[in-house]
């Protein structure tokens, strides 16, 4: 049995894998063709700020190929890590909505206190429960690298420690560190320390370097899906549905 959480993860990751491969097909010829098409659009004359960039595209298409490759890598890294983080939050919410014992465990271990104002403002107890389920999922998944987020998730759901100790989590964290570099505006270049190898990427890369990243990325995505599918199944087995009222609220 798998949850809607893992289904959403797989669906998003499928799109990212396809995006990674499609962008490997971009070359100078593509860029010139797209530039020509853009110049014929009705709106082209109205967006004067794009004209200098468009002129450079016609003069230096190879420059833009590298920019597109580099932009693609950054977007893939951000989307990959964001999707993983959302999966953890999504899974926590689902399991707490299925089983209020887990909600109680989370409130106690996280030392959350109920705001007295909520008792007055919220119309019913289910509304209060939903609010604190959302708050807990955000709290548990905040900050830090992926491995630490997963460790807190595993602890909360009382799942085997081997799940966060698995080597794939170190591989994910190598991507996560690159994500942090992107978030802190390090746009000069990215360095991935991945499986004891160092990979450098910047806007001067060619198709060989980009394809190398795309294949590495797809392999990581596939392994992450396998790993989190196991996590998802174990969480559903551990926390059976005992209280499902929140699942059917409109």
PDB file of C-alpha atoms in Angstrom:
ATOM      1  CA  UNK A   1       0.000   0.000   0.000  1.00  0.00           C
ATOM      2  CA  UNK A   2       1.267   3.467  -0.916  1.00  0.00           C
ATOM      3  CA  UNK A   3      -0.132   6.863  -0.010  1.00  0.00           C
ATOM      4  CA  UNK A   4      -1.137   9.864  -2.077  1.00  0.00           C
ATOM      5  CA  UNK A   5       2.018  11.515  -0.699  1.00  0.00           C
ATOM      6  CA  UNK A   6       4.368   9.173  -2.561  1.00  0.00           C
ATOM      7  CA  UNK A   7       2.154   9.343  -5.655  1.00  0.00           C
ATOM      8  CA  UNK A   8       2.526  13.133  -5.726  1.00  0.00           C
ATOM      9  CA  UNK A   9       6.295  12.797  -5.246  1.00  0.00           C
ATOM     10  CA  UNK A  10       6.638  10.329  -8.127  1.00  0.00           C
ATOM     11  CA  UNK A  11       4.494  12.474 -10.422  1.00  0.00           C
ATOM     12  CA  UNK A  12       6.581  15.597  -9.796  1.00  0.00           C
ATOM     13  CA  UNK A  13       9.863  13.713 -10.123  1.00  0.00           C
ATOM     14  CA  UNK A  14       8.752  12.210 -13.453  1.00  0.00           C
ATOM     15  CA  UNK A  15       8.398  15.721 -14.839  1.00  0.00           C
ATOM     16  CA  UNK A  16      11.817  16.735 -13.527  1.00  0.00           C
ATOM     17  CA  UNK A  17      13.505  13.723 -15.134  1.00  0.00           C
ATOM     18  CA  UNK A  18      11.939  14.542 -18.485  1.00  0.00           C
ATOM     19  CA  UNK A  19      12.923  18.193 -18.128  1.00  0.00           C
ATOM     20  CA  UNK A  20      16.529  17.193 -17.446  1.00  0.00           C
ATOM     21  CA  UNK A  21      16.669  15.127 -20.645  1.00  0.00           C
ATOM     22  CA  UNK A  22      14.831  17.604 -22.854  1.00  0.00           C
ATOM     23  CA  UNK A  23      17.206  20.417 -21.900  1.00  0.00           C
ATOM     24  CA  UNK A  24      20.157  18.261 -22.958  1.00  0.00           C
ATOM     25  CA  UNK A  25      18.842  18.610 -26.524  1.00  0.00           C
ATOM     26  CA  UNK A  26      19.251  22.391 -26.537  1.00  0.00           C
ATOM     27  CA  UNK A  27      21.993  23.698 -28.812  1.00  0.00           C
ATOM     28  CA  UNK A  28      22.969  26.908 -30.645  1.00  0.00           C
ATOM     29  CA  UNK A  29      20.667  26.058 -33.542  1.00  0.00           C
ATOM     30  CA  UNK A  30      17.684  25.754 -31.199  1.00  0.00           C
ATOM     31  CA  UNK A  31      18.478  29.107 -29.625  1.00  0.00           C
ATOM     32  CA  UNK A  32      18.706  30.853 -32.988  1.00  0.00           C
ATOM     33  CA  UNK A  33      15.403  29.342 -34.117  1.00  0.00           C
ATOM     34  CA  UNK A  34      13.664  30.402 -30.906  1.00  0.00           C
ATOM     35  CA  UNK A  35      15.176  33.884 -31.179  1.00  0.00           C
ATOM     36  CA  UNK A  36      13.800  34.205 -34.707  1.00  0.00           C
ATOM     37  CA  UNK A  37      10.369  33.033 -33.567  1.00  0.00           C
ATOM     38  CA  UNK A  38      10.344  35.488 -30.660  1.00  0.00           C
ATOM     39  CA  UNK A  39      11.142  38.412 -32.956  1.00  0.00           C
ATOM     40  CA  UNK A  40       8.008  37.641 -34.998  1.00  0.00           C
ATOM     41  CA  UNK A  41       5.639  37.678 -32.040  1.00  0.00           C
ATOM     42  CA  UNK A  42       3.186  40.585 -31.815  1.00  0.00           C
ATOM     43  CA  UNK A  43       4.408  41.528 -28.347  1.00  0.00           C
ATOM     44  CA  UNK A  44       8.106  41.707 -29.326  1.00  0.00           C
ATOM     45  CA  UNK A  45       8.159  45.450 -30.110  1.00  0.00           C
ATOM     46  CA  UNK A  46       6.497  46.212 -26.777  1.00  0.00           C
ATOM     47  CA  UNK A  47       9.195  44.568 -24.646  1.00  0.00           C
ATOM     48  CA  UNK A  48      12.129  46.814 -25.471  1.00  0.00           C
ATOM     49  CA  UNK A  49      14.136  45.649 -22.456  1.00  0.00           C
ATOM     50  CA  UNK A  50      14.590  42.251 -24.130  1.00  0.00           C
ATOM     51  CA  UNK A  51      15.944  43.669 -27.405  1.00  0.00           C
ATOM     52  CA  UNK A  52      19.639  43.981 -26.326  1.00  0.00           C
ATOM     53  CA  UNK A  53      19.566  40.415 -24.980  1.00  0.00           C
ATOM     54  CA  UNK A  54      17.877  39.224 -28.150  1.00  0.00           C
ATOM     55  CA  UNK A  55      20.604  40.856 -30.238  1.00  0.00           C
ATOM     56  CA  UNK A  56      23.275  39.105 -28.222  1.00  0.00           C
ATOM     57  CA  UNK A  57      21.446  35.810 -28.721  1.00  0.00           C
ATOM     58  CA  UNK A  58      21.769  36.227 -32.487  1.00  0.00           C
ATOM     59  CA  UNK A  59      25.460  37.115 -32.190  1.00  0.00           C
ATOM     60  CA  UNK A  60      26.471  34.593 -29.500  1.00  0.00           C
ATOM     61  CA  UNK A  61      24.060  31.625 -29.438  1.00  0.00           C
ATOM     62  CA  UNK A  62      26.657  29.364 -27.797  1.00  0.00           C
ATOM     63  CA  UNK A  63      26.780  31.722 -24.798  1.00  0.00           C
ATOM     64  CA  UNK A  64      23.065  31.277 -24.230  1.00  0.00           C
ATOM     65  CA  UNK A  65      23.296  27.504 -24.465  1.00  0.00           C
ATOM     66  CA  UNK A  66      25.606  27.478 -21.439  1.00  0.00           C
ATOM     67  CA  UNK A  67      23.297  29.865 -19.586  1.00  0.00           C
ATOM     68  CA  UNK A  68      20.304  27.616 -20.253  1.00  0.00           C
ATOM     69  CA  UNK A  69      22.178  24.504 -19.111  1.00  0.00           C
ATOM     70  CA  UNK A  70      23.290  26.194 -15.914  1.00  0.00           C
ATOM     71  CA  UNK A  71      19.833  27.615 -15.235  1.00  0.00           C
ATOM     72  CA  UNK A  72      18.341  24.156 -15.805  1.00  0.00           C
ATOM     73  CA  UNK A  73      20.684  22.583 -13.248  1.00  0.00           C
ATOM     74  CA  UNK A  74      19.796  25.194 -10.635  1.00  0.00           C
ATOM     75  CA  UNK A  75      16.066  24.797 -11.276  1.00  0.00           C
ATOM     76  CA  UNK A  76      16.293  21.000 -11.082  1.00  0.00           C
ATOM     77  CA  UNK A  77      18.193  21.139  -7.802  1.00  0.00           C
ATOM     78  CA  UNK A  78      15.712  23.564  -6.237  1.00  0.00           C
ATOM     79  CA  UNK A  79      12.670  21.624  -7.478  1.00  0.00           C
ATOM     80  CA  UNK A  80      14.150  18.296  -6.353  1.00  0.00           C
ATOM     81  CA  UNK A  81      14.918  19.468  -2.824  1.00  0.00           C
ATOM     82  CA  UNK A  82      11.619  21.344  -2.472  1.00  0.00           C
ATOM     83  CA  UNK A  83       9.686  18.262  -3.544  1.00  0.00           C
ATOM     84  CA  UNK A  84      11.507  16.100  -0.998  1.00  0.00           C
ATOM     85  CA  UNK A  85      10.804  18.562   1.796  1.00  0.00           C
ATOM     86  CA  UNK A  86       7.141  18.755   0.820  1.00  0.00           C
ATOM     87  CA  UNK A  87       6.927  14.946   0.870  1.00  0.00           C
ATOM     88  CA  UNK A  88       8.005  14.858   4.517  1.00  0.00           C
ATOM     89  CA  UNK A  89       5.477  17.534   5.489  1.00  0.00           C
ATOM     90  CA  UNK A  90       2.772  15.852   3.414  1.00  0.00           C
ATOM     91  CA  UNK A  91       3.476  12.474   5.016  1.00  0.00           C
ATOM     92  CA  UNK A  92       3.485  13.859   8.558  1.00  0.00           C
ATOM     93  CA  UNK A  93       0.161  15.565   7.950  1.00  0.00           C
ATOM     94  CA  UNK A  94      -1.422  12.468   6.432  1.00  0.00           C
ATOM     95  CA  UNK A  95      -0.295  10.166   9.248  1.00  0.00           C
ATOM     96  CA  UNK A  96      -1.415  12.590  11.954  1.00  0.00           C
ATOM     97  CA  UNK A  97      -4.779  13.024  10.264  1.00  0.00           C
ATOM     98  CA  UNK A  98      -5.114   9.236  10.149  1.00  0.00           C
ATOM     99  CA  UNK A  99      -4.022   8.672  13.727  1.00  0.00           C
ATOM    100  CA  UNK A 100      -4.412  11.227  16.518  1.00  0.00           C
ATOM    101  CA  UNK A 101      -2.069   9.226  18.755  1.00  0.00           C
ATOM    102  CA  UNK A 102       0.749  10.387  16.479  1.00  0.00           C
ATOM    103  CA  UNK A 103      -0.515  13.965  16.781  1.00  0.00           C
ATOM    104  CA  UNK A 104      -0.409  13.647  20.564  1.00  0.00           C
ATOM    105  CA  UNK A 105       3.110  12.184  20.378  1.00  0.00           C
ATOM    106  CA  UNK A 106       4.245  15.055  18.181  1.00  0.00           C
ATOM    107  CA  UNK A 107       2.784  17.706  20.481  1.00  0.00           C
ATOM    108  CA  UNK A 108       4.447  16.165  23.540  1.00  0.00           C
ATOM    109  CA  UNK A 109       7.870  15.564  21.983  1.00  0.00           C
ATOM    110  CA  UNK A 110       7.993  18.959  20.273  1.00  0.00           C
ATOM    111  CA  UNK A 111       6.738  20.641  23.463  1.00  0.00           C
ATOM    112  CA  UNK A 112       4.020  22.460  21.561  1.00  0.00           C
ATOM    113  CA  UNK A 113       1.463  24.206  23.754  1.00  0.00           C
ATOM    114  CA  UNK A 114      -2.056  24.985  22.655  1.00  0.00           C
ATOM    115  CA  UNK A 115      -2.662  28.704  22.353  1.00  0.00           C
ATOM    116  CA  UNK A 116      -5.616  29.508  24.653  1.00  0.00           C
ATOM    117  CA  UNK A 117      -6.885  31.934  22.024  1.00  0.00           C
ATOM    118  CA  UNK A 118      -7.448  28.998  19.652  1.00  0.00           C
ATOM    119  CA  UNK A 119      -9.955  27.509  22.074  1.00  0.00           C
ATOM    120  CA  UNK A 120     -12.108  30.589  21.609  1.00  0.00           C
ATOM    121  CA  UNK A 121     -11.434  31.422  17.955  1.00  0.00           C
ATOM    122  CA  UNK A 122     -11.638  27.910  16.463  1.00  0.00           C
ATOM    123  CA  UNK A 123     -15.160  26.640  15.860  1.00  0.00           C
ATOM    124  CA  UNK A 124     -14.519  22.996  16.658  1.00  0.00           C
ATOM    125  CA  UNK A 125     -11.865  20.637  18.004  1.00  0.00           C
ATOM    126  CA  UNK A 126     -11.067  19.288  14.526  1.00  0.00           C
ATOM    127  CA  UNK A 127     -10.151  22.787  13.389  1.00  0.00           C
ATOM    128  CA  UNK A 128      -7.680  23.066  16.270  1.00  0.00           C
ATOM    129  CA  UNK A 129      -6.237  19.631  15.496  1.00  0.00           C
ATOM    130  CA  UNK A 130      -5.723  20.523  11.841  1.00  0.00           C
ATOM    131  CA  UNK A 131      -4.004  23.788  12.755  1.00  0.00           C
ATOM    132  CA  UNK A 132      -1.478  22.040  14.991  1.00  0.00           C
ATOM    133  CA  UNK A 133      -0.895  19.230  12.521  1.00  0.00           C
ATOM    134  CA  UNK A 134       0.125  21.868   9.976  1.00  0.00           C
ATOM    135  CA  UNK A 135       2.265  23.684  12.552  1.00  0.00           C
ATOM    136  CA  UNK A 136       4.023  20.478  13.599  1.00  0.00           C
ATOM    137  CA  UNK A 137       4.811  19.448  10.029  1.00  0.00           C
ATOM    138  CA  UNK A 138       6.419  22.843   9.380  1.00  0.00           C
ATOM    139  CA  UNK A 139       8.348  22.747  12.671  1.00  0.00           C
ATOM    140  CA  UNK A 140       9.743  19.243  12.203  1.00  0.00           C
ATOM    141  CA  UNK A 141      10.881  19.925   8.625  1.00  0.00           C
ATOM    142  CA  UNK A 142      12.381  23.362   9.209  1.00  0.00           C
ATOM    143  CA  UNK A 143      16.029  24.245   8.596  1.00  0.00           C
ATOM    144  CA  UNK A 144      19.045  21.960   8.243  1.00  0.00           C
ATOM    145  CA  UNK A 145      20.036  19.577   5.484  1.00  0.00           C
ATOM    146  CA  UNK A 146      17.909  16.707   4.230  1.00  0.00           C
ATOM    147  CA  UNK A 147      19.430  14.009   6.426  1.00  0.00           C
ATOM    148  CA  UNK A 148      18.603  15.880   9.626  1.00  0.00           C
ATOM    149  CA  UNK A 149      15.061  16.576   8.446  1.00  0.00           C
ATOM    150  CA  UNK A 150      14.574  12.880   7.695  1.00  0.00           C
ATOM    151  CA  UNK A 151      16.097  11.922  11.047  1.00  0.00           C
ATOM    152  CA  UNK A 152      13.516  14.056  12.889  1.00  0.00           C
ATOM    153  CA  UNK A 153      10.761  12.588  10.729  1.00  0.00           C
ATOM    154  CA  UNK A 154      11.922   9.019  11.474  1.00  0.00           C
ATOM    155  CA  UNK A 155      12.101   9.771  15.205  1.00  0.00           C
ATOM    156  CA  UNK A 156       8.598  11.234  15.228  1.00  0.00           C
ATOM    157  CA  UNK A 157       7.079   8.271  13.393  1.00  0.00           C
ATOM    158  CA  UNK A 158       9.138   5.720  15.384  1.00  0.00           C
ATOM    159  CA  UNK A 159      10.560   4.137  12.233  1.00  0.00           C
ATOM    160  CA  UNK A 160      13.893   2.231  11.980  1.00  0.00           C
ATOM    161  CA  UNK A 161      17.041   4.376  12.253  1.00  0.00           C
ATOM    162  CA  UNK A 162      18.469   2.576   9.215  1.00  0.00           C
ATOM    163  CA  UNK A 163      16.176   4.698   7.048  1.00  0.00           C
ATOM    164  CA  UNK A 164      18.009   7.942   7.787  1.00  0.00           C
ATOM    165  CA  UNK A 165      21.401   6.244   8.014  1.00  0.00           C
ATOM    166  CA  UNK A 166      21.121   4.850   4.478  1.00  0.00           C
ATOM    167  CA  UNK A 167      23.895   6.152   2.187  1.00  0.00           C
ATOM    168  CA  UNK A 168      21.427   7.654  -0.280  1.00  0.00           C
ATOM    169  CA  UNK A 169      20.736  10.408   2.240  1.00  0.00           C
ATOM    170  CA  UNK A 170      24.364  11.535   1.994  1.00  0.00           C
ATOM    171  CA  UNK A 171      23.966  11.724  -1.781  1.00  0.00           C
ATOM    172  CA  UNK A 172      20.825  13.804  -1.404  1.00  0.00           C
ATOM    173  CA  UNK A 173      22.617  16.127   1.015  1.00  0.00           C
ATOM    174  CA  UNK A 174      25.330  16.784  -1.564  1.00  0.00           C
ATOM    175  CA  UNK A 175      22.571  18.161  -3.771  1.00  0.00           C
ATOM    176  CA  UNK A 176      21.023  19.975  -0.802  1.00  0.00           C
ATOM    177  CA  UNK A 177      24.270  21.815  -0.122  1.00  0.00           C
ATOM    178  CA  UNK A 178      24.240  23.029  -3.721  1.00  0.00           C
ATOM    179  CA  UNK A 179      20.671  24.183  -3.155  1.00  0.00           C
ATOM    180  CA  UNK A 180      21.850  26.275  -0.212  1.00  0.00           C
ATOM    181  CA  UNK A 181      24.549  27.830  -2.391  1.00  0.00           C
ATOM    182  CA  UNK A 182      21.880  28.778  -4.921  1.00  0.00           C
ATOM    183  CA  UNK A 183      19.632  30.212  -2.192  1.00  0.00           C
ATOM    184  CA  UNK A 184      22.494  32.389  -0.956  1.00  0.00           C
ATOM    185  CA  UNK A 185      23.003  33.843  -4.433  1.00  0.00           C
ATOM    186  CA  UNK A 186      26.155  31.913  -5.264  1.00  0.00           C
ATOM    187  CA  UNK A 187      25.590  32.166  -9.006  1.00  0.00           C
ATOM    188  CA  UNK A 188      29.221  32.042 -10.129  1.00  0.00           C
ATOM    189  CA  UNK A 189      29.312  28.267 -10.137  1.00  0.00           C
ATOM    190  CA  UNK A 190      28.190  25.162  -8.308  1.00  0.00           C
ATOM    191  CA  UNK A 191      30.304  22.376  -6.844  1.00  0.00           C
ATOM    192  CA  UNK A 192      28.780  18.967  -6.118  1.00  0.00           C
ATOM    193  CA  UNK A 193      30.714  16.590  -3.869  1.00  0.00           C
ATOM    194  CA  UNK A 194      28.904  13.452  -4.874  1.00  0.00           C
ATOM    195  CA  UNK A 195      29.954   9.863  -4.073  1.00  0.00           C
ATOM    196  CA  UNK A 196      33.522  10.980  -3.349  1.00  0.00           C
ATOM    197  CA  UNK A 197      33.708  12.805  -6.678  1.00  0.00           C
ATOM    198  CA  UNK A 198      33.687  16.542  -7.320  1.00  0.00           C
ATOM    199  CA  UNK A 199      31.653  18.054 -10.150  1.00  0.00           C
ATOM    200  CA  UNK A 200      31.826  21.715 -11.142  1.00  0.00           C
ATOM    201  CA  UNK A 201      29.115  23.462 -13.125  1.00  0.00           C
ATOM    202  CA  UNK A 202      28.824  27.008 -14.435  1.00  0.00           C
ATOM    203  CA  UNK A 203      27.407  28.930 -17.385  1.00  0.00           C
ATOM    204  CA  UNK A 204      30.372  27.988 -19.584  1.00  0.00           C
ATOM    205  CA  UNK A 205      29.487  24.312 -19.692  1.00  0.00           C
ATOM    206  CA  UNK A 206      28.732  22.359 -22.847  1.00  0.00           C
ATOM    207  CA  UNK A 207      26.393  19.500 -23.606  1.00  0.00           C
ATOM    208  CA  UNK A 208      28.814  16.861 -22.259  1.00  0.00           C
ATOM    209  CA  UNK A 209      28.942  18.408 -18.795  1.00  0.00           C
ATOM    210  CA  UNK A 210      25.210  19.047 -18.750  1.00  0.00           C
ATOM    211  CA  UNK A 211      24.342  15.508 -19.860  1.00  0.00           C
ATOM    212  CA  UNK A 212      26.642  14.154 -17.153  1.00  0.00           C
ATOM    213  CA  UNK A 213      24.610  16.058 -14.581  1.00  0.00           C
ATOM    214  CA  UNK A 214      21.273  15.016 -16.108  1.00  0.00           C
ATOM    215  CA  UNK A 215      22.151  11.313 -15.915  1.00  0.00           C
ATOM    216  CA  UNK A 216      23.495  11.651 -12.366  1.00  0.00           C
ATOM    217  CA  UNK A 217      20.346  13.529 -11.393  1.00  0.00           C
ATOM    218  CA  UNK A 218      17.959  10.949 -12.895  1.00  0.00           C
ATOM    219  CA  UNK A 219      19.742   8.112 -11.109  1.00  0.00           C
ATOM    220  CA  UNK A 220      19.477   9.985  -7.806  1.00  0.00           C
ATOM    221  CA  UNK A 221      15.769  10.684  -8.365  1.00  0.00           C
ATOM    222  CA  UNK A 222      15.074   7.011  -9.077  1.00  0.00           C
ATOM    223  CA  UNK A 223      16.965   5.909  -5.970  1.00  0.00           C
ATOM    224  CA  UNK A 224      15.186   8.548  -3.858  1.00  0.00           C
ATOM    225  CA  UNK A 225      11.806   7.273  -5.074  1.00  0.00           C
ATOM    226  CA  UNK A 226      12.726   3.696  -4.115  1.00  0.00           C
ATOM    227  CA  UNK A 227      13.951   4.806  -0.687  1.00  0.00           C
ATOM    228  CA  UNK A 228      10.979   7.025   0.138  1.00  0.00           C
ATOM    229  CA  UNK A 229       8.498   4.462  -1.143  1.00  0.00           C
ATOM    230  CA  UNK A 230       9.855   2.184   1.586  1.00  0.00           C
ATOM    231  CA  UNK A 231       9.592   5.001   4.140  1.00  0.00           C
ATOM    232  CA  UNK A 232       6.025   5.697   3.048  1.00  0.00           C
ATOM    233  CA  UNK A 233       4.946   2.054   3.335  1.00  0.00           C
ATOM    234  CA  UNK A 234       6.507   1.641   6.771  1.00  0.00           C
ATOM    235  CA  UNK A 235       4.821   4.799   8.040  1.00  0.00           C
ATOM    236  CA  UNK A 236       1.393   3.583   6.892  1.00  0.00           C
ATOM    237  CA  UNK A 237       1.990   0.184   8.466  1.00  0.00           C
ATOM    238  CA  UNK A 238       3.144   1.756  11.726  1.00  0.00           C
ATOM    239  CA  UNK A 239       0.325   4.291  12.057  1.00  0.00           C
ATOM    240  CA  UNK A 240      -2.904   2.580  11.102  1.00  0.00           C
ATOM    241  CA  UNK A 241      -6.028   4.643  10.474  1.00  0.00           C
ATOM    242  CA  UNK A 242      -7.854   5.118  13.767  1.00  0.00           C
ATOM    243  CA  UNK A 243      -9.180   8.655  13.420  1.00  0.00           C
ATOM    244  CA  UNK A 244     -10.039   9.710   9.887  1.00  0.00           C
ATOM    245  CA  UNK A 245     -12.464  12.594  10.445  1.00  0.00           C
ATOM    246  CA  UNK A 246     -10.000  15.193   9.149  1.00  0.00           C
ATOM    247  CA  UNK A 247      -9.465  13.250   5.937  1.00  0.00           C
ATOM    248  CA  UNK A 248     -13.057  13.856   4.896  1.00  0.00           C
ATOM    249  CA  UNK A 249     -13.436  17.515   5.846  1.00  0.00           C
ATOM    250  CA  UNK A 250     -14.393  19.841   2.982  1.00  0.00           C
TER     251      UNK A 250
END
